XYZ file of C-alpha atoms in Angstrom:
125
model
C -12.603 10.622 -6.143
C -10.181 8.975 -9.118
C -12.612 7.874 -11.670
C -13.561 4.261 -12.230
C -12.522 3.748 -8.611
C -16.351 3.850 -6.537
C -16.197 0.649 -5.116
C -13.277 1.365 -2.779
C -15.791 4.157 -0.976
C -18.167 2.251 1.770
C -21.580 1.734 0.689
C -21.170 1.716 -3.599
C -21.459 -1.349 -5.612
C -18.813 -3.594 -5.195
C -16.911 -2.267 -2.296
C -17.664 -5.706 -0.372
C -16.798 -7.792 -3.139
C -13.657 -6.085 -3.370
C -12.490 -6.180 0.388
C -13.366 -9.771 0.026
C -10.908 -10.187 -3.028
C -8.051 -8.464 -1.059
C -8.441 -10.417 2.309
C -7.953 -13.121 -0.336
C -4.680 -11.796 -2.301
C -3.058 -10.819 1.646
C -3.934 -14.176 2.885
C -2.204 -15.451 -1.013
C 0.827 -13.270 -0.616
C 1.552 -14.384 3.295
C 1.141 -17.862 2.577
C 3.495 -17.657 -0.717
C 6.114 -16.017 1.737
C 5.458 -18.444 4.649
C 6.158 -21.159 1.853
C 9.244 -19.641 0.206
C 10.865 -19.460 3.658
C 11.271 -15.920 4.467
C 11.115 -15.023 7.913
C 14.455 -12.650 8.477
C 12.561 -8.997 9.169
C 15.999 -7.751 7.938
C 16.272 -9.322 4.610
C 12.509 -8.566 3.966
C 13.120 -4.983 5.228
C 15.898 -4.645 2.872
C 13.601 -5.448 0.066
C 11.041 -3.055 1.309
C 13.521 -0.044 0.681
C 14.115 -1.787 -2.686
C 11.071 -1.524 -3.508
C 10.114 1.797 -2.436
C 13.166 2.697 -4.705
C 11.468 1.525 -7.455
C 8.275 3.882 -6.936
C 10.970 6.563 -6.101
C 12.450 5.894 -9.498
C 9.327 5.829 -11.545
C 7.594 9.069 -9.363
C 10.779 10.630 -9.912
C 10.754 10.454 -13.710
C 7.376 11.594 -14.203
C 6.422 8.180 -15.315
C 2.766 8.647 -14.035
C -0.101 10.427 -15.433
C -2.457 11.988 -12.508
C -5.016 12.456 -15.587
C -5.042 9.175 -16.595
C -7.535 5.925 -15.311
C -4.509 3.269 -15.757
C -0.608 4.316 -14.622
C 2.317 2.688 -16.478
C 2.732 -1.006 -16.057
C 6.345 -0.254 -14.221
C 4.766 1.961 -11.538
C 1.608 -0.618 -10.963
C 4.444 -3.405 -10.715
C 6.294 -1.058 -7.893
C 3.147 -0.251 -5.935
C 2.295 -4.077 -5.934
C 5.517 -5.164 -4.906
C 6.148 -2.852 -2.038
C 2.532 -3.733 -0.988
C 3.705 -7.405 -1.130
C 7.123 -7.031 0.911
C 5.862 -5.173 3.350
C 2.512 -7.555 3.757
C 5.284 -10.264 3.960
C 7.677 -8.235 6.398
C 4.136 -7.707 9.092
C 3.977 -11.159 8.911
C 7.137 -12.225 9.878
C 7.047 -9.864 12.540
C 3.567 -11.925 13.776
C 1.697 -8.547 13.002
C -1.544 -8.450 11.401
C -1.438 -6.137 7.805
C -4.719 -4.866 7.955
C -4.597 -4.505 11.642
C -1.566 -2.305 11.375
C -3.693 -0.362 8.900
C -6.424 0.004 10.701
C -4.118 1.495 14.014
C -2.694 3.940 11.417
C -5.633 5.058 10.149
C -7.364 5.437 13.584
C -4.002 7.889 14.440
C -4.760 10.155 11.389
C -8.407 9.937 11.081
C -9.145 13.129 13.137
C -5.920 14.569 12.486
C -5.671 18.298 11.839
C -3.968 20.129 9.650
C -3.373 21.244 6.441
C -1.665 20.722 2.762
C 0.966 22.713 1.829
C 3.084 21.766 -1.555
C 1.453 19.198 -1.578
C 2.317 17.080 1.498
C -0.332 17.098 4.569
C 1.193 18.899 7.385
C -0.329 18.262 11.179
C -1.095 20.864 12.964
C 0.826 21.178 16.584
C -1.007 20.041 19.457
């Protein structure tokens, strides 16, 4: 478990408090793109990619520290913003974020398999 990070497992301090806080921020961030008038799926999917190229460029430079408790500001700022296009890009598509989560966790819950360099590999069925 990455240290300082309990409260994202069920059942430790603050874990409710902080689902609470991001129903709050997704329900912030769909509103703010409802209001700025997006709603093409291939503009926002456009800026998806763009953003994913942004982790790409920072993962690809080292510019993390798996050690560390904090990452650099520039990767934080590409995680959030990918998180926030493609929040925006479910809801223009009238899908639910979290829902969509939920469905893709459900699909890999169970899943077997196993790790190899470092990437999780199913197993065939």
């Amino acid at each position: 478990m990455p240290g300082g990070y309990s409260y994202l497992y069920k059942g430790t301090q603050g874990a409710k408090e902080h689902g609470e806080e991001a129903i709050n921020v997704i329900t912030d961030v769909i509103q703010w793109g409802r209001k700025k008038g997006l709603g093409d799926p291939k503009a926002q999917l456009n800026k998806v990619i763009e953003e994913v190229g942004e982790i790409a460029h920072e993962i690809s430079r080292n510019n993390y520290d798996l050690d560390a408790l904090e990452q650099p500001d520039e990767l934080v700022d590409a995680i959030g913003d990918a998180l926030v296009t493609i929040i925006i890009l479910a809801d223009i598509l009238n899908l639910d974020p979290i829902g969509c989560l939920e469905e893709a966790y459900d699909a890999i819950a169970e899943r077997k398999g196993e790790t190899k360099d470092g990437t999780f590999v199913k197993a065939e069925e």
